Amino acid sequence: MSLPVHATLLERFSYYGLRCFAALVLFFLIIPILIIIPLSFNAEPFFTFTEGMLKLDPDAYSLRWYRNIWESQEWMLSIKNSMIVGVCATLLAMTLGTLAALGLSQRHMPFKGAIMGLLISPMIVPLIISAASMYFFFTKVNLAQTYLGVIMAHAVLGIPFVIITVTATLVGFDENLTKASASLGANPRTTFFKVTFPLIRPGVISGALFAFATSFDEVVVVLFIAGTDQRTIPREMWAGMREQLSPTILAVATLLILLSVMLLLTVELLRRRSDRIRGISE
């Protein structure tokens, strides 16, 4: 929102003051994250800026910690596990979350509020409680310390994001479109894939990206559920900080930051596309 031409001095002061305050808050929140990036290029095994780095000496910067990632079997295994678990958990969360959102959007769905609250409860309940509960349950059914157990646990955490984003895209959905499709002879399956899914696709993909990011960054549940063969990237970083502190962690953290930024940009692009499809102008 731009400042009107007839704004008074007080209004102009409030307008620019609020923006300066917001910029300072953003800077305060993001600077601890950004500091990690230059430190990951430190040629020395320190977690602080060396004198050479402060003088911008090229010899003080190195890619040695990034090379360590590719040369380490532990890190490569953790990356492989994170990708396998993340992709499988995302597909599971996307499928179940989309079906749940479609069911909750039905006009005659009973106990809609209670079911919605139950399904998104993993976002509200403290993660340590969810992790402990999953551990006791998965142990009973022999899913603890298995890939399937970790995938199912991460899917449970990702489903609320899919439900929320798909439900948001279903707001204002014109039911006459499905009725028109049925009147033309299309069965429910064809109606879903030809009419409904193209309209909710941005929300489904956005929810899937959030679910993937949740799985990729999650460590508490992995500490409870995963075994030594299911170590993910956050689990390896946790072990590295406790057992052998190395700047390689900073290099991994930098890569995770880049991945998170790419996911956020993709979600924002999808949100704008969804708004254009639904005729919502900013």
CSV table of C-alpha atoms in Angstrom, one decimal:
chain,number,residue,atom,x,y,z
A,1,MET,CA,0.0,0.0,0.0
A,2,SER,CA,1.5,3.3,-1.1
A,3,LEU,CA,1.4,6.5,0.9
A,4,PRO,CA,-1.4,8.9,-0.4
A,5,VAL,CA,-0.3,12.2,-1.8
A,6,HIS,CA,-2.3,14.2,0.7
A,7,ALA,CA,-0.7,12.4,3.7
A,8,THR,CA,0.2,14.6,6.7
A,9,LEU,CA,3.6,14.8,8.2
A,10,LEU,CA,2.5,12.6,11.1
A,11,GLU,CA,1.2,10.0,8.7
A,12,ARG,CA,4.4,10.1,6.7
A,13,PHE,CA,6.4,9.6,9.8
A,14,SER,CA,4.3,6.7,10.9
A,15,TYR,CA,4.5,5.1,7.4
A,16,TYR,CA,8.2,5.2,7.1
A,17,GLY,CA,8.8,4.5,10.8
A,18,LEU,CA,6.7,1.3,10.7
A,19,ARG,CA,8.7,0.1,7.7
A,20,CYS,CA,12.1,0.9,9.3
A,21,PHE,CA,10.9,-1.0,12.4
A,22,ALA,CA,9.8,-4.0,10.3
A,23,ALA,CA,13.2,-3.9,8.5
A,24,LEU,CA,15.0,-3.9,11.8
A,25,VAL,CA,12.9,-6.8,13.1
A,26,LEU,CA,13.6,-8.8,9.9
A,27,PHE,CA,17.3,-8.0,10.2
A,28,PHE,CA,17.4,-9.2,13.8
A,29,LEU,CA,15.6,-12.5,12.9
A,30,ILE,CA,17.6,-13.3,9.8
A,31,ILE,CA,21.2,-12.2,10.6
A,32,PRO,CA,22.0,-15.3,12.8
A,33,ILE,CA,21.1,-17.4,9.8
A,34,LEU,CA,23.0,-15.4,7.3
A,35,ILE,CA,26.2,-15.5,9.4
A,36,ILE,CA,26.4,-19.2,8.9
A,37,ILE,CA,26.9,-18.8,5.1
A,38,PRO,CA,30.3,-17.0,5.1
A,39,LEU,CA,31.5,-19.1,8.0
A,40,SER,CA,30.9,-22.3,6.0
A,41,PHE,CA,33.7,-21.1,3.6
A,42,ASN,CA,36.3,-20.7,6.4
A,43,ALA,CA,39.5,-22.4,5.4
A,44,GLU,CA,40.3,-22.9,9.1
A,45,PRO,CA,38.4,-25.4,11.3
A,46,PHE,CA,37.0,-22.6,13.4
A,47,PHE,CA,33.4,-21.4,14.0
A,48,THR,CA,34.5,-17.7,14.1
A,49,PHE,CA,35.7,-15.2,11.5
A,50,THR,CA,39.4,-15.3,11.2
A,51,GLU,CA,41.6,-12.3,10.6
A,52,GLY,CA,42.0,-13.3,6.9
A,53,MET,CA,38.3,-13.5,6.4
A,54,LEU,CA,37.7,-10.1,7.9
A,55,LYS,CA,40.4,-8.7,5.5
A,56,LEU,CA,38.7,-10.6,2.6
A,57,ASP,CA,41.8,-12.6,1.9
A,58,PRO,CA,41.0,-15.2,-0.8
A,59,ASP,CA,43.3,-17.7,0.9
A,60,ALA,CA,41.1,-17.5,4.0
A,61,TYR,CA,38.2,-18.9,2.1
A,62,SER,CA,37.8,-22.5,1.0
A,63,LEU,CA,35.4,-25.2,-0.1
A,64,ARG,CA,37.0,-27.8,2.0
A,65,TRP,CA,33.9,-28.3,4.2
A,66,TYR,CA,31.7,-28.8,1.2
A,67,ARG,CA,34.2,-31.4,-0.1
A,68,ASN,CA,34.0,-33.1,3.2
A,69,ILE,CA,30.3,-33.7,2.7
A,70,TRP,CA,30.8,-35.6,-0.6
A,71,GLU,CA,33.8,-37.5,0.8
A,72,SER,CA,32.0,-38.6,4.0
A,73,GLN,CA,30.0,-41.8,3.8
A,74,GLU,CA,28.0,-40.8,6.9
A,75,TRP,CA,26.9,-37.5,5.3
A,76,MET,CA,26.1,-39.1,2.0
A,77,LEU,CA,24.0,-41.8,3.7
A,78,SER,CA,22.2,-39.1,5.7
A,79,ILE,CA,21.4,-37.2,2.5
A,80,LYS,CA,20.2,-40.3,0.8
A,81,ASN,CA,18.0,-41.2,3.8
A,82,SER,CA,16.6,-37.6,3.9
A,83,MET,CA,15.7,-37.7,0.3
A,84,ILE,CA,14.1,-41.2,0.5
A,85,VAL,CA,12.1,-40.4,3.7
A,86,GLY,CA,11.2,-36.9,2.5
A,87,VAL,CA,9.9,-37.9,-0.9
A,88,CYS,CA,8.0,-40.9,0.4
A,89,ALA,CA,6.5,-39.0,3.4
A,90,THR,CA,5.6,-36.1,1.1
A,91,LEU,CA,3.7,-38.4,-1.4
A,92,LEU,CA,1.9,-40.1,1.5
A,93,ALA,CA,1.0,-36.8,3.2
A,94,MET,CA,-0.1,-35.2,-0.1
A,95,THR,CA,-2.4,-38.1,-0.9
A,96,LEU,CA,-4.0,-38.4,2.5
A,97,GLY,CA,-4.1,-34.7,3.2
A,98,THR,CA,-5.8,-33.9,-0.1
A,99,LEU,CA,-8.4,-36.6,0.4
A,100,ALA,CA,-9.1,-35.3,3.9
A,101,ALA,CA,-9.4,-31.7,2.7
A,102,LEU,CA,-11.9,-32.8,0.0
A,103,GLY,CA,-13.9,-34.7,2.5
A,104,LEU,CA,-13.9,-31.8,5.0
A,105,SER,CA,-15.1,-29.4,2.3
A,106,GLN,CA,-18.3,-31.4,1.7
A,107,ARG,CA,-21.3,-29.4,2.9
A,108,HIS,CA,-22.9,-32.4,4.8
A,109,MET,CA,-19.8,-33.6,6.5
A,110,PRO,CA,-20.7,-34.2,10.2
A,111,PHE,CA,-18.4,-33.1,13.1
A,112,LYS,CA,-16.3,-31.2,10.6
A,113,GLY,CA,-14.7,-28.9,13.2
A,114,ALA,CA,-13.7,-31.7,15.5
A,115,ILE,CA,-12.2,-33.8,12.7
A,116,MET,CA,-10.3,-30.9,11.4
A,117,GLY,CA,-8.9,-30.1,14.8
A,118,LEU,CA,-7.9,-33.8,15.2
A,119,LEU,CA,-6.2,-33.9,11.9
A,120,ILE,CA,-4.1,-30.7,12.4
A,121,SER,CA,-3.3,-31.5,16.0
A,122,PRO,CA,0.3,-32.6,15.1
A,123,MET,CA,0.9,-28.9,14.4
A,124,ILE,CA,-0.3,-27.9,17.9
A,125,VAL,CA,0.8,-30.8,20.1
A,126,PRO,CA,4.5,-30.3,21.3
A,127,LEU,CA,6.7,-32.4,19.1
A,128,ILE,CA,8.4,-34.2,21.9
A,129,ILE,CA,5.0,-35.6,23.0
A,130,SER,CA,4.1,-36.6,19.4
A,131,ALA,CA,7.5,-38.3,19.1
A,132,ALA,CA,7.2,-40.2,22.4
A,133,SER,CA,3.7,-41.3,21.5
A,134,MET,CA,4.8,-42.5,18.0
A,135,TYR,CA,7.8,-44.3,19.6
A,136,PHE,CA,5.6,-46.4,21.9
A,137,PHE,CA,3.0,-47.1,19.2
A,138,PHE,CA,5.5,-48.0,16.5
A,139,THR,CA,7.4,-50.2,18.9
A,140,LYS,CA,4.3,-52.2,19.5
A,141,VAL,CA,3.7,-52.8,15.8
A,142,ASN,CA,7.4,-53.4,15.0
A,143,LEU,CA,7.8,-50.2,12.9
A,144,ALA,CA,10.4,-48.5,15.2
A,145,GLN,CA,13.9,-48.3,13.6
A,146,THR,CA,12.5,-49.0,10.1
A,147,TYR,CA,12.3,-46.8,7.0
A,148,LEU,CA,8.5,-47.3,6.9
A,149,GLY,CA,8.1,-46.1,10.5
A,150,VAL,CA,10.1,-42.9,9.9
A,151,ILE,CA,8.2,-42.3,6.6
A,152,MET,CA,4.8,-42.7,8.4
A,153,ALA,CA,5.9,-40.5,11.3
A,154,HIS,CA,7.0,-37.7,9.0
A,155,ALA,CA,3.8,-38.1,6.9
A,156,VAL,CA,1.7,-37.6,10.1
A,157,LEU,CA,3.6,-34.3,10.6
A,158,GLY,CA,3.2,-33.2,7.0
A,159,ILE,CA,-0.5,-34.0,6.6
A,160,PRO,CA,-1.8,-30.8,8.4
A,161,PHE,CA,0.1,-28.6,6.0
A,162,VAL,CA,-1.5,-30.3,3.0
A,163,ILE,CA,-5.0,-30.1,4.6
A,164,ILE,CA,-4.7,-26.4,5.4
A,165,THR,CA,-3.3,-25.4,1.9
A,166,VAL,CA,-5.8,-27.5,0.0
A,167,THR,CA,-8.7,-26.3,2.2
A,168,ALA,CA,-7.7,-22.7,1.4
A,169,THR,CA,-7.8,-23.4,-2.3
A,170,LEU,CA,-11.2,-25.0,-2.0
A,171,VAL,CA,-12.7,-21.8,-0.4
A,172,GLY,CA,-15.0,-20.4,-3.0
A,173,PHE,CA,-14.9,-23.5,-5.2
A,174,ASP,CA,-17.8,-23.5,-7.5
A,175,GLU,CA,-19.8,-26.8,-7.0
A,176,ASN,CA,-21.6,-26.2,-10.2
A,177,LEU,CA,-18.5,-27.2,-12.1
A,178,THR,CA,-18.6,-30.7,-10.7
A,179,LYS,CA,-22.4,-30.9,-11.3
A,180,ALA,CA,-21.9,-29.8,-14.9
A,181,SER,CA,-19.2,-32.4,-15.4
A,182,ALA,CA,-21.6,-35.1,-14.0
A,183,SER,CA,-24.4,-33.9,-16.2
A,184,LEU,CA,-22.2,-34.4,-19.2
A,185,GLY,CA,-21.6,-38.0,-18.3
A,186,ALA,CA,-18.2,-37.9,-16.5
A,187,ASN,CA,-17.8,-40.3,-13.5
A,188,PRO,CA,-16.4,-39.0,-10.2
A,189,ARG,CA,-12.9,-40.1,-11.0
A,190,THR,CA,-12.8,-38.2,-14.3
A,191,THR,CA,-14.5,-35.1,-12.7
A,192,PHE,CA,-11.8,-35.1,-10.0
A,193,PHE,CA,-8.8,-35.3,-12.4
A,194,LYS,CA,-10.3,-33.1,-15.1
A,195,VAL,CA,-12.1,-30.4,-13.1
A,196,THR,CA,-11.3,-30.4,-9.4
A,197,PHE,CA,-7.6,-31.3,-9.3
A,198,PRO,CA,-6.4,-28.6,-11.8
A,199,LEU,CA,-8.1,-26.0,-9.6
A,200,ILE,CA,-6.6,-27.2,-6.3
A,201,ARG,CA,-3.3,-28.2,-7.8
A,202,PRO,CA,-1.4,-25.1,-6.5
A,203,GLY,CA,-2.6,-25.8,-3.0
A,204,VAL,CA,-1.7,-29.5,-3.2
A,205,ILE,CA,1.8,-28.7,-4.4
A,206,SER,CA,2.3,-25.9,-1.8
A,207,GLY,CA,1.2,-28.4,0.9
A,208,ALA,CA,3.5,-31.0,-0.5
A,209,LEU,CA,6.5,-28.6,-0.4
A,210,PHE,CA,5.7,-27.7,3.2
A,211,ALA,CA,5.4,-31.4,4.1
A,212,PHE,CA,8.8,-32.0,2.4
A,213,ALA,CA,10.5,-29.2,4.2
A,214,THR,CA,9.0,-30.4,7.5
A,215,SER,CA,10.4,-33.9,6.9
A,216,PHE,CA,13.8,-32.6,5.7
A,217,ASP,CA,14.3,-30.4,8.9
A,218,GLU,CA,12.8,-32.7,11.4
A,219,VAL,CA,15.0,-34.2,14.1
A,220,VAL,CA,13.0,-34.9,17.3
A,221,VAL,CA,10.9,-37.8,15.8
A,222,VAL,CA,13.9,-39.2,14.1
A,223,LEU,CA,15.8,-39.4,17.4
A,224,PHE,CA,12.9,-41.5,18.8
A,225,ILE,CA,11.9,-43.6,15.8
A,226,ALA,CA,15.0,-44.0,13.5
A,227,GLY,CA,17.8,-46.6,13.9
A,228,THR,CA,21.4,-46.3,12.9
A,229,ASP,CA,20.5,-47.1,9.3
A,230,GLN,CA,17.9,-44.3,9.0
A,231,ARG,CA,20.0,-41.4,10.0
A,232,THR,CA,18.8,-38.2,8.2
A,233,ILE,CA,20.6,-34.9,7.7
A,234,PRO,CA,19.3,-33.3,10.9
A,235,ARG,CA,20.1,-36.4,12.9
A,236,GLU,CA,23.6,-36.4,11.5
A,237,MET,CA,24.0,-32.7,12.4
A,238,TRP,CA,22.8,-33.5,15.9
A,239,ALA,CA,25.3,-36.3,16.3
A,240,GLY,CA,28.1,-34.1,14.9
A,241,MET,CA,27.4,-31.4,17.4
A,242,ARG,CA,27.5,-33.9,20.3
A,243,GLU,CA,30.3,-36.1,19.2
A,244,GLN,CA,32.7,-34.4,16.7
A,245,LEU,CA,32.1,-30.7,16.1
A,246,SER,CA,33.2,-29.8,12.6
A,247,PRO,CA,32.5,-26.8,10.3
A,248,THR,CA,31.1,-29.3,7.9
A,249,ILE,CA,27.9,-28.8,9.8
A,250,LEU,CA,28.0,-25.1,8.7
A,251,ALA,CA,28.3,-26.2,5.0
A,252,VAL,CA,25.3,-28.6,5.4
A,253,ALA,CA,23.3,-25.8,7.1
A,254,THR,CA,24.1,-23.5,4.2
A,255,LEU,CA,22.8,-26.0,1.7
A,256,LEU,CA,19.6,-26.5,3.8
A,257,ILE,CA,19.1,-22.7,3.9
A,258,LEU,CA,19.4,-22.6,0.1
A,259,LEU,CA,16.9,-25.4,-0.2
A,260,SER,CA,14.5,-23.7,2.2
A,261,VAL,CA,14.7,-20.4,0.2
A,262,MET,CA,14.0,-22.3,-3.1
A,263,LEU,CA,11.0,-24.0,-1.5
A,264,LEU,CA,9.6,-20.7,-0.1
A,265,LEU,CA,10.0,-19.0,-3.5
A,266,THR,CA,8.2,-21.9,-5.2
A,267,VAL,CA,5.4,-21.7,-2.7
A,268,GLU,CA,5.0,-18.0,-3.2
A,269,LEU,CA,4.9,-18.4,-7.0
A,270,LEU,CA,2.2,-21.1,-6.6
A,271,ARG,CA,0.2,-18.9,-4.3
A,272,ARG,CA,0.2,-16.1,-6.8
A,273,ARG,CA,-0.8,-18.5,-9.5
A,274,SER,CA,-3.6,-19.9,-7.4
A,275,ASP,CA,-4.9,-16.3,-6.7
A,276,ARG,CA,-4.8,-15.6,-10.4
A,277,ILE,CA,-6.8,-18.7,-11.2
A,278,ARG,CA,-9.4,-17.8,-8.6
A,279,GLY,CA,-9.5,-14.2,-9.8
A,280,ILE,CA,-8.1,-12.7,-6.5
A,281,SER,CA,-6.1,-9.5,-7.0
A,282,GLU,CA,-3.5,-8.3,-4.5
